[in-house]
XYZ file of C-alpha atoms in Angstrom:
648
model
C 34.964 -18.357 -61.407
C 33.978 -18.577 -65.078
C 30.641 -17.058 -66.039
C 29.397 -20.405 -67.334
C 30.378 -22.549 -64.309
C 27.041 -22.403 -62.491
C 25.023 -22.381 -65.714
C 26.632 -25.558 -67.050
C 26.025 -27.194 -63.650
C 22.373 -26.244 -63.921
C 22.141 -27.697 -67.422
C 23.639 -30.976 -66.169
C 21.101 -31.221 -63.319
C 18.247 -30.330 -65.681
C 19.350 -33.014 -68.159
C 19.578 -35.609 -65.346
C 16.104 -34.750 -64.015
C 14.657 -35.218 -67.497
C 16.539 -38.295 -68.692
C 17.061 -40.319 -65.504
C 14.405 -39.066 -63.084
C 11.658 -38.853 -65.719
C 10.622 -35.339 -64.780
C 9.140 -32.449 -66.675
C 11.476 -29.538 -65.899
C 11.633 -25.782 -66.260
C 14.085 -23.151 -65.018
C 13.975 -19.770 -63.283
C 10.480 -20.508 -62.008
C 8.797 -17.815 -59.937
C 7.434 -19.285 -56.685
C 6.013 -16.101 -55.213
C 8.772 -15.882 -52.598
C 11.639 -15.935 -55.093
C 12.803 -17.358 -58.405
C 14.289 -20.849 -58.053
C 16.796 -22.368 -60.489
C 14.874 -25.524 -61.427
C 11.470 -27.065 -60.824
C 10.784 -30.698 -61.726
C 7.418 -32.487 -61.730
C 6.684 -36.197 -61.910
C 3.590 -38.197 -60.927
C 2.071 -35.151 -59.317
C 5.075 -34.432 -57.053
C 6.914 -31.130 -57.495
C 10.586 -30.657 -56.619
C 12.435 -27.384 -56.345
C 16.200 -27.433 -56.909
C 18.590 -24.556 -56.222
C 21.923 -25.032 -58.003
C 25.198 -23.774 -56.528
C 28.795 -24.264 -57.599
C 29.971 -24.225 -53.984
C 28.588 -22.810 -50.733
C 24.977 -21.757 -50.349
C 22.945 -19.798 -47.821
C 20.012 -21.491 -46.140
C 18.048 -18.238 -45.929
C 17.479 -18.289 -49.690
C 16.138 -21.851 -49.802
C 14.014 -21.180 -46.726
C 12.065 -18.637 -48.771
C 11.365 -21.291 -51.375
C 10.152 -23.722 -48.697
C 7.679 -21.096 -47.485
C 6.165 -20.599 -50.952
C 3.670 -23.495 -50.550
C 4.400 -24.477 -54.176
C 6.814 -27.401 -53.628
C 6.532 -30.935 -52.278
C 10.302 -31.257 -51.755
C 13.262 -28.897 -51.834
C 16.858 -29.737 -52.818
C 20.191 -27.995 -53.143
C 22.404 -29.279 -55.971
C 26.061 -28.406 -55.604
C 29.399 -29.125 -57.178
C 30.771 -29.175 -53.650
C 30.029 -32.472 -51.895
C 27.791 -31.284 -49.082
C 27.893 -33.652 -46.136
C 24.573 -34.246 -44.336
C 26.627 -34.890 -41.191
C 28.594 -31.671 -41.584
C 28.420 -29.475 -38.476
C 29.050 -26.193 -40.323
C 26.646 -23.408 -39.427
C 25.099 -20.733 -41.641
C 25.838 -17.838 -39.302
C 24.422 -15.265 -41.699
C 21.056 -17.033 -41.691
C 21.040 -17.206 -37.878
C 21.801 -13.486 -37.699
C 18.776 -12.729 -39.898
C 16.569 -15.001 -37.763
C 17.637 -13.161 -34.616
C 16.842 -9.770 -36.164
C 13.427 -10.934 -37.337
C 12.656 -12.373 -33.904
C 13.488 -8.966 -32.427
C 10.973 -7.431 -34.842
C 8.358 -9.988 -33.761
C 8.948 -9.109 -30.112
C 8.581 -5.401 -30.905
C 5.257 -6.141 -32.633
C 4.047 -8.120 -29.610
C 3.852 -11.431 -31.481
C 5.619 -13.268 -28.670
C 7.823 -12.699 -25.644
C 11.449 -13.597 -25.091
C 10.311 -16.362 -22.740
C 8.136 -17.886 -25.480
C 11.098 -17.851 -27.886
C 13.193 -19.631 -25.233
C 10.521 -22.305 -24.837
C 10.249 -22.959 -28.584
C 14.020 -23.137 -29.117
C 14.512 -25.402 -26.110
C 11.764 -27.755 -27.239
C 12.857 -27.903 -30.892
C 16.646 -28.050 -30.643
C 18.580 -30.856 -29.056
C 21.100 -29.926 -26.384
C 23.874 -30.721 -28.857
C 22.366 -28.342 -31.423
C 21.838 -25.630 -28.824
C 25.446 -25.812 -27.642
C 27.166 -25.690 -31.041
C 29.592 -22.793 -30.917
C 29.593 -19.564 -32.895
C 32.686 -17.702 -31.762
C 32.338 -17.249 -28.021
C 28.586 -17.945 -28.073
C 26.362 -20.983 -28.513
C 23.712 -21.290 -31.221
C 21.059 -20.926 -28.536
C 22.589 -17.739 -27.140
C 23.256 -16.325 -30.598
C 19.686 -16.706 -31.892
C 17.926 -15.614 -28.695
C 17.474 -11.820 -28.960
C 17.579 -9.201 -26.230
C 14.355 -7.288 -25.735
C 15.921 -3.843 -25.649
C 17.455 -4.131 -29.147
C 15.185 -2.901 -31.938
C 15.100 -4.217 -35.486
C 13.850 -2.901 -38.820
C 13.381 -6.411 -40.215
C 10.090 -8.152 -41.040
C 8.802 -10.240 -38.110
C 8.933 -14.030 -38.370
C 6.677 -16.640 -36.786
C 8.146 -18.871 -34.099
C 7.465 -21.930 -36.251
C 9.402 -20.493 -39.198
C 12.182 -19.254 -36.929
C 12.698 -22.723 -35.460
C 12.641 -24.418 -38.860
C 15.115 -21.908 -40.325
C 17.397 -22.333 -37.321
C 17.388 -26.099 -37.789
C 18.192 -25.680 -41.484
C 21.036 -23.308 -40.684
C 22.751 -25.815 -38.380
C 21.816 -29.237 -39.743
C 20.278 -29.075 -43.251
C 17.084 -30.297 -41.583
C 14.487 -31.297 -44.172
C 16.591 -30.094 -47.060
C 17.542 -32.534 -49.789
C 21.130 -32.619 -51.048
C 22.179 -33.446 -54.605
C 25.860 -33.824 -55.412
C 26.983 -33.012 -58.947
C 30.275 -34.902 -59.419
C 33.236 -33.071 -60.879
C 33.862 -33.530 -64.579
C 36.262 -32.259 -67.178
C 35.013 -29.244 -69.054
C 34.907 -31.257 -72.250
C 32.667 -33.845 -70.566
C 30.408 -31.140 -69.131
C 30.020 -29.537 -72.567
C 28.457 -32.720 -73.977
C 25.001 -33.638 -72.564
C 25.169 -37.085 -70.978
C 28.975 -37.420 -70.991
C 29.620 -36.089 -67.479
C 28.913 -38.239 -64.369
C 25.270 -38.110 -63.292
C 24.236 -36.232 -60.132
C 23.600 -38.265 -56.969
C 21.055 -37.674 -54.206
C 22.975 -37.671 -50.916
C 20.020 -36.803 -48.717
C 16.334 -37.110 -49.518
C 14.241 -34.023 -48.883
C 11.458 -34.018 -46.330
C 7.930 -33.542 -47.571
C 6.562 -29.986 -47.563
C 2.962 -28.817 -47.516
C 2.070 -27.780 -51.060
C -1.163 -25.861 -51.529
C -0.403 -24.043 -54.807
C 0.579 -24.971 -58.342
C 3.470 -23.660 -60.410
C 3.326 -22.718 -64.063
C 5.963 -23.954 -66.502
C 6.957 -21.496 -69.236
C 7.937 -23.583 -72.245
C 8.250 -20.539 -74.475
C 10.751 -18.480 -72.523
C 14.494 -17.980 -72.684
C 15.668 -20.685 -70.207
C 13.715 -23.355 -72.125
C 15.179 -22.230 -75.462
C 18.721 -22.133 -74.082
C 18.443 -25.600 -72.517
C 17.238 -27.359 -75.643
C 19.820 -25.621 -77.781
C 22.442 -26.952 -75.353
C 20.895 -30.451 -75.389
C 20.992 -30.392 -79.195
C 24.393 -28.839 -79.859
C 26.307 -29.108 -76.565
C 28.883 -26.434 -75.799
C 29.257 -23.644 -73.272
C 26.096 -21.965 -71.972
C 26.881 -18.362 -71.015
C 30.199 -18.634 -72.868
C 32.603 -15.696 -72.974
C 33.016 -13.292 -75.876
C 34.755 -9.874 -75.860
C 32.811 -7.032 -74.286
C 32.819 -4.057 -76.634
C 30.795 -1.928 -74.211
C 32.543 0.646 -72.052
C 33.314 -1.524 -69.060
C 36.323 -2.700 -67.092
C 34.997 -6.261 -67.510
C 36.633 -7.452 -70.740
C 34.084 -10.168 -71.537
C 30.358 -10.651 -71.681
C 28.333 -13.877 -71.945
C 26.391 -15.119 -74.942
C 23.655 -17.717 -74.322
C 25.506 -20.591 -75.974
C 28.806 -21.142 -77.750
C 29.351 -24.465 -79.471
C 32.029 -25.796 -81.804
C 32.205 -27.655 -85.090
C 35.435 -29.508 -85.811
C 37.931 -28.526 -83.142
C 36.649 -27.106 -79.870
C 39.682 -24.789 -79.756
C 38.635 -21.378 -81.154
C 42.170 -20.851 -82.457
C 41.501 -23.607 -85.016
C 38.546 -21.638 -86.387
C 40.837 -18.644 -86.994
C 43.731 -20.613 -88.467
C 41.692 -23.225 -90.399
C 38.181 -21.789 -90.853
C 37.218 -24.321 -93.521
C 37.180 -27.263 -91.115
C 36.469 -25.547 -87.788
C 33.704 -23.266 -86.595
C 32.760 -21.300 -83.474
C 28.975 -20.981 -83.398
C 27.087 -18.560 -81.168
C 23.408 -18.633 -80.181
C 21.479 -15.798 -78.591
C 18.243 -17.116 -77.035
C 15.053 -15.122 -76.568
C 11.615 -16.055 -75.257
C 8.191 -14.592 -75.765
C 8.690 -12.301 -72.794
C 12.269 -11.235 -73.556
C 11.984 -10.623 -77.310
C 12.806 -6.928 -77.609
C 13.774 -5.575 -81.029
C 15.788 -2.736 -79.534
C 17.735 -5.048 -77.256
C 18.308 -7.528 -80.068
C 19.623 -4.801 -82.365
C 22.199 -3.880 -79.742
C 23.230 -7.443 -78.902
C 23.530 -8.843 -82.414
C 25.472 -5.765 -83.556
C 27.889 -6.157 -80.667
C 28.335 -9.899 -81.221
C 29.124 -9.380 -84.909
C 31.512 -6.537 -84.169
C 33.780 -8.791 -82.097
C 34.664 -10.913 -85.170
C 35.037 -13.994 -82.962
C 32.200 -16.154 -84.353
C 31.974 -18.304 -87.472
C 28.177 -18.339 -87.331
C 25.564 -16.512 -85.259
C 21.985 -17.682 -84.644
C 18.949 -16.171 -82.994
C 17.089 -18.904 -81.069
C 13.399 -18.438 -80.232
C 10.344 -20.539 -79.318
C 8.433 -21.672 -82.394
C 5.475 -19.536 -81.310
C 7.322 -16.373 -82.397
C 9.115 -17.789 -85.448
C 7.481 -15.269 -87.785
C 8.485 -12.364 -85.554
C 12.121 -13.526 -85.488
C 12.320 -14.029 -89.269
C 10.712 -10.644 -89.877
C 13.179 -8.985 -87.510
C 16.213 -10.447 -89.308
C 14.870 -9.728 -92.785
C 14.111 -6.112 -91.887
C 17.707 -5.521 -90.745
C 20.119 -5.911 -93.680
C 23.060 -5.572 -91.278
C 22.034 -8.922 -89.789
C 21.782 -10.876 -93.031
C 24.531 -13.236 -91.744
C 22.395 -14.184 -88.712
C 20.384 -17.413 -88.829
C 17.184 -18.357 -86.987
C 16.447 -21.578 -85.066
C 13.266 -22.406 -83.182
C 12.529 -24.609 -80.170
C 9.144 -26.299 -79.694
C 7.460 -27.081 -76.375
C 8.538 -30.713 -76.799
C 12.190 -29.591 -77.079
C 12.653 -30.202 -80.797
C 14.985 -27.737 -82.541
C 14.475 -26.595 -86.145
C 16.773 -24.481 -88.313
C 14.388 -22.049 -90.000
C 16.995 -19.847 -91.624
C 20.663 -20.922 -91.902
C 23.395 -18.564 -90.765
C 26.001 -17.251 -93.152
C 29.506 -18.534 -92.454
C 32.026 -15.864 -91.437
C 35.778 -16.114 -90.909
C 36.631 -15.087 -87.336
C 39.536 -12.669 -86.942
C 40.055 -13.193 -83.199
C 40.152 -16.341 -81.078
C 39.989 -14.462 -77.797
C 40.521 -11.212 -75.948
C 42.834 -9.693 -73.366
C 42.013 -9.434 -69.681
C 44.571 -7.300 -67.847
C 47.088 -8.063 -70.576
C 46.505 -11.816 -70.306
C 45.068 -13.868 -73.163
C 41.589 -15.372 -72.824
C 39.940 -17.784 -75.250
C 36.555 -17.185 -76.866
C 33.948 -19.206 -75.000
C 36.228 -20.420 -72.227
C 37.752 -17.264 -70.783
C 40.488 -18.586 -68.475
C 38.845 -21.996 -67.853
C 40.603 -23.960 -70.574
C 40.514 -27.740 -70.986
C 43.992 -29.222 -70.616
C 44.124 -30.128 -74.310
C 43.680 -26.541 -75.489
C 46.625 -24.186 -75.812
C 46.217 -21.005 -73.795
C 47.846 -18.765 -76.392
C 45.634 -16.304 -78.259
C 46.046 -15.375 -81.911
C 45.375 -11.709 -82.660
C 43.179 -11.102 -79.579
C 40.310 -8.655 -79.654
C 41.419 -5.604 -77.669
C 38.742 -3.561 -75.920
C 39.084 0.197 -75.510
C 39.794 -0.303 -71.807
C 42.506 -2.868 -72.517
C 44.093 -0.559 -75.090
C 44.384 2.083 -72.387
C 45.833 -0.480 -69.999
C 48.433 -1.495 -72.587
C 49.614 2.117 -72.812
C 51.406 1.893 -69.464
C 52.606 -1.669 -69.062
C 55.771 -0.450 -67.314
C 55.977 2.425 -64.788
C 59.610 3.262 -65.570
C 59.090 5.288 -68.786
C 56.441 7.373 -67.044
C 58.613 7.959 -63.982
C 61.786 8.627 -66.011
C 60.166 11.659 -67.626
C 59.220 13.012 -64.190
C 62.495 12.422 -62.286
C 63.831 15.962 -62.588
C 64.712 18.651 -60.069
C 61.624 20.796 -59.576
C 63.171 23.075 -56.928
C 65.442 26.044 -57.609
C 65.885 26.871 -53.940
C 66.366 24.462 -51.053
C 67.762 25.089 -47.592
C 71.456 24.616 -46.876
C 70.810 20.982 -45.979
C 69.217 20.316 -49.348
C 65.820 19.923 -47.725
C 62.504 21.337 -48.976
C 60.086 22.880 -46.493
C 56.606 23.974 -47.523
C 56.165 27.644 -48.359
C 52.540 27.532 -47.267
C 50.451 26.473 -44.293
C 47.212 24.521 -44.323
C 44.099 25.007 -42.248
C 42.151 22.297 -40.481
C 39.700 20.491 -42.766
C 36.762 18.206 -42.171
C 37.823 14.600 -41.458
C 38.361 12.375 -44.463
C 35.331 10.176 -43.809
C 33.127 13.261 -44.109
C 34.616 14.056 -47.514
C 34.724 10.672 -49.268
C 32.626 7.520 -49.005
C 34.995 4.735 -50.007
C 38.707 4.435 -49.240
C 39.477 1.221 -51.106
C 43.132 0.981 -52.061
C 44.346 1.650 -55.587
C 47.834 0.317 -54.808
C 49.457 -1.448 -51.836
C 53.201 -1.190 -51.184
C 54.936 -3.442 -48.646
C 57.523 -1.244 -46.897
C 60.229 -2.363 -44.510
C 61.257 -0.334 -41.489
C 60.850 0.645 -37.849
C 57.565 1.488 -36.187
C 57.591 3.425 -32.933
C 55.093 3.546 -30.080
C 55.259 4.641 -26.471
C 55.916 1.016 -25.555
C 58.523 -0.176 -28.004
C 60.211 0.058 -31.371
C 59.422 -2.741 -33.815
C 61.083 -3.773 -37.016
C 58.962 -5.349 -39.681
C 56.777 -4.854 -42.724
C 54.106 -2.177 -43.082
C 51.524 -1.936 -45.842
C 51.160 1.516 -47.369
C 47.814 1.658 -49.128
C 47.526 4.383 -51.723
C 44.123 5.633 -52.920
C 43.245 8.545 -55.185
C 39.850 10.219 -55.382
C 39.491 12.201 -58.576
C 36.313 14.106 -57.679
C 38.016 15.749 -54.701
C 41.647 15.568 -55.946
C 42.585 13.705 -52.748
C 45.460 11.272 -52.290
C 45.337 9.013 -49.215
C 48.281 7.080 -47.787
C 47.036 4.589 -45.208
C 49.670 2.715 -43.176
C 48.615 -0.574 -41.556
C 49.955 -3.753 -39.962
C 52.527 -2.906 -37.233
C 51.291 0.670 -37.026
C 48.073 2.517 -37.658
C 48.187 5.887 -39.348
C 46.987 7.727 -42.382
C 47.640 11.057 -44.061
C 45.829 12.664 -46.946
C 46.776 15.456 -49.304
C 44.874 17.684 -51.687
C 45.560 20.601 -53.999
C 48.942 22.274 -53.480
C 49.898 19.713 -50.824
C 49.591 16.993 -53.448
C 51.516 19.134 -55.937
C 54.324 19.449 -53.376
C 54.312 15.698 -52.672
C 54.758 14.961 -56.359
C 57.529 17.573 -56.694
C 59.500 16.136 -53.773
C 59.155 12.572 -55.075
C 60.207 13.667 -58.561
C 63.291 15.451 -57.186
C 64.662 12.741 -54.913
C 67.753 12.247 -57.115
C 68.699 15.918 -56.675
C 67.631 16.941 -53.155
C 68.008 15.459 -49.701
C 64.295 15.404 -49.047
C 61.333 17.458 -47.991
C 58.338 17.770 -45.676
C 54.847 17.593 -47.126
C 51.939 18.817 -44.964
C 48.656 16.990 -44.906
C 45.925 15.942 -42.516
C 45.431 12.612 -40.828
C 45.638 10.552 -37.695
C 48.303 8.463 -35.941
C 46.972 5.894 -33.507
C 48.625 5.855 -30.111
C 49.813 2.587 -28.574
C 46.720 2.073 -26.435
C 44.348 2.391 -29.408
C 46.496 -0.071 -31.340
C 46.144 -2.528 -28.464
C 42.385 -2.034 -28.422
C 42.173 -2.787 -32.130
C 44.342 -5.906 -31.838
C 42.298 -7.183 -28.900
C 39.049 -6.541 -30.756
C 40.089 -8.768 -33.651
C 38.495 -12.199 -33.281
C 35.921 -10.996 -30.771
C 32.532 -11.828 -32.341
C 30.713 -9.358 -30.096
C 32.688 -6.356 -31.345
C 32.415 -4.967 -34.845
C 35.801 -3.580 -35.893
C 37.241 -2.487 -39.222
C 39.914 -4.508 -41.028
C 42.419 -1.848 -40.034
C 42.247 0.723 -37.216
C 40.548 3.621 -38.947
C 39.330 7.141 -38.416
C 36.983 7.966 -35.578
C 36.658 4.403 -34.316
C 38.963 5.210 -31.427
C 38.181 8.878 -30.973
C 35.174 10.566 -29.443
C 36.256 13.983 -30.697
C 34.793 15.287 -33.949
C 38.143 16.884 -34.883
C 40.253 13.787 -34.261
C 42.330 14.392 -37.394
C 45.372 16.632 -37.042
C 47.661 18.582 -39.341
C 50.634 16.278 -39.750
C 53.572 16.027 -42.131
C 55.087 13.256 -44.193
C 58.862 13.593 -44.162
C 60.633 12.228 -47.219
C 64.382 11.593 -46.986
C 66.434 10.728 -50.050
C 69.273 8.208 -49.850
C 70.461 8.479 -53.431
C 73.847 9.717 -52.223
C 74.158 6.645 -49.990
C 76.206 4.522 -52.368
C 75.361 1.203 -50.720
C 71.637 1.914 -50.679
C 71.675 3.264 -54.221
C 73.542 0.199 -55.454
C 71.022 -2.176 -53.895
C 68.086 0.077 -54.789
C 66.360 -1.156 -51.619
C 66.309 2.080 -49.608
C 66.247 4.942 -52.072
C 63.775 6.964 -50.002
C 62.576 6.879 -46.396
C 59.102 7.962 -45.342
C 58.861 9.344 -41.829
C 55.421 9.825 -40.329
C 54.783 10.898 -36.727
C 56.750 12.287 -33.792
C 59.352 10.802 -31.468
C 56.955 8.485 -29.590
C 54.791 7.325 -32.478
C 54.756 6.666 -36.190
C 57.337 4.985 -38.372
C 60.472 5.190 -40.516
C 59.820 3.130 -43.637
C 62.113 2.341 -46.559
C 60.882 2.753 -50.132
C 62.844 0.865 -52.788
C 63.636 2.172 -56.275
C 61.040 -0.151 -57.820
C 58.366 1.004 -55.373
C 59.260 4.688 -55.784
C 59.083 4.440 -59.576
C 55.700 2.724 -59.356
C 54.380 5.285 -56.874
C 55.519 8.251 -58.989
C 53.952 6.780 -62.115
C 50.744 5.769 -60.332
C 50.132 9.223 -58.835
C 50.800 10.889 -62.168
C 48.587 8.533 -64.166
C 45.620 8.531 -61.778
C 45.757 12.298 -61.304
C 46.126 13.100 -64.983
C 43.697 10.470 -66.270
C 40.516 11.138 -64.279
C 41.388 8.790 -61.447
C 40.892 5.653 -63.556
C 42.867 2.631 -62.393
C 42.743 0.840 -65.749
C 45.635 2.976 -67.012
C 47.953 1.915 -64.197
C 50.902 -0.371 -64.942
C 49.993 -4.018 -64.577
C 49.856 -4.919 -60.903
C 46.742 -7.038 -60.728
C 46.730 -10.785 -61.267
C 44.237 -13.541 -61.975
C 44.050 -14.897 -58.436
C 43.602 -11.706 -56.446
C 42.208 -8.282 -57.198
C 44.784 -6.173 -55.358
C 48.323 -7.510 -55.055
C 51.017 -6.065 -52.807
C 54.140 -4.561 -54.391
C 57.297 -5.680 -52.598
C 60.770 -4.094 -52.491
C 61.839 -5.885 -55.639
C 58.717 -4.804 -57.501
C 57.317 -8.350 -57.419
C 53.745 -9.095 -56.461
C 52.525 -11.008 -53.442
C 48.986 -11.719 -52.277
C 49.703 -11.502 -48.563
C 52.434 -9.853 -46.518
C 52.914 -13.066 -44.541
C 54.243 -14.713 -47.703
C 57.369 -12.531 -47.544
C 60.445 -13.498 -45.532
C 61.205 -10.352 -43.590
C 64.501 -8.693 -44.514
C 64.997 -10.887 -47.573
C 62.003 -9.938 -49.748
C 61.806 -13.591 -50.753
C 58.316 -14.851 -51.497
C 57.737 -18.155 -49.750
């Protein structure tokens, strides 16, 4: 989702409240129980509006309802929320249950009193709505013996929150119709929001203060005056794996394609505004931001926008920094009028975008381009992180340098056996905190259990942990197993992989766990059971009561380079064997997968464990793609036709 998606939705709702509903409006208003997106006031009635692009959680808006500062509360969403929708906010119900437990522990009420309140307040239909294998009534009602560290909740609030979580009770709904990005960039051009459900009246006992001299107010009236993209994208020159950062507003003169400003700067301009309020005007922060914006060379003009109350401070700041003599100053009054106090110097932008994982992104838009704008990028700005990523766009050159025989002596069968033994270590989950995968390879082969042999696809998830020099191979899907290597074990693994064209294979010792058939069954049965918390894959001590559940095991690597048919197809260059006769798997590794694995281990181990240097394997639509036999990417294993490696 683009950075500006929710912000431009908020600007549209704000504009509608002002122009069609006749309200005085402010944004990011502190209610005492949280900061709400918008507050509108008309004829003494105060509305609170939380703006969401899609789904929302009722727990958040419940806090606003409890603030005693609003007469009515609405959710405005780009998704058309249906007042008759029977969807349930399970997360909110879970929090209610925990807070009721806390109230019971504090002696506020008994379980019987909770039962009475729920029974009286909820209709039978509401009580019997299903959450997994439970009803709403059974899900919310806590057991006395279970403790909670949450803040207690009153029975009245618990009932009201439960009703909101299952039926939007009392909550107003505003639908913001879809619009083209070009329409949304121009105030008043996009379709107006529509109230689908009126909000019930709340009990307001407090007043809210509007801040007409703060950043949200300045940003809104700049947008109303110039249009454009609030929170638009520009390159991020800071050390970060996120290639872009937002600027408060990007607007266009002439063409709204930033490429036009690079190719024909006389007639086309990309204009950036950085907004500050009385409370957010920090000279140190401004020095950093304006310097960074200018360094990107993506803007034709740059303005500092401030409330008119601090005009002198803004002008003094710019004049005292000769490096910002190109920067202009605009002010916004409490009535919304915008004045150019100091014009900005026109610059010629050098870049019309940036690279994100080797893919072009346009200034302002990122990857959310209007249909009329070409997605090519002329001379993109390249961040330091992207420059590193561009170094290894292809794993083959890296692997080619490493595919050499690293063994002078092998046994008579051409097989390498370790010349060292390893001692038992602490389990992996006592050594590292997070085992998220760096790479996922989809391997084809046979998995073996005490019950049967299966043929199918297995995901091999590879993770490297630089601080401990640990490499983890986690096998999931039709089998459950993992093995991890460190130090000389990892050195040996690399040497065997590098030598597969010259030797018949080798055994690499490590430590890990292979799940027996009965534990696999337990994991499979636990999936979909709402009463049992289970990991995404069978992992670690979940199935073992013993502290030393991990064992010393070996990964056997068999080379098939001499198998002419396999070598010709490049689909079974190497086989990984993990486990004994009644467990584990034999899995085929293709040439493309082997090359990628060799390069990935080398790069992550030699470059401080950073994943940015790895050959391109990530895409726009998912963060971690699977690498198939052919070297192609797929989001989900189920998209592959088994034995054909054809993506459906």
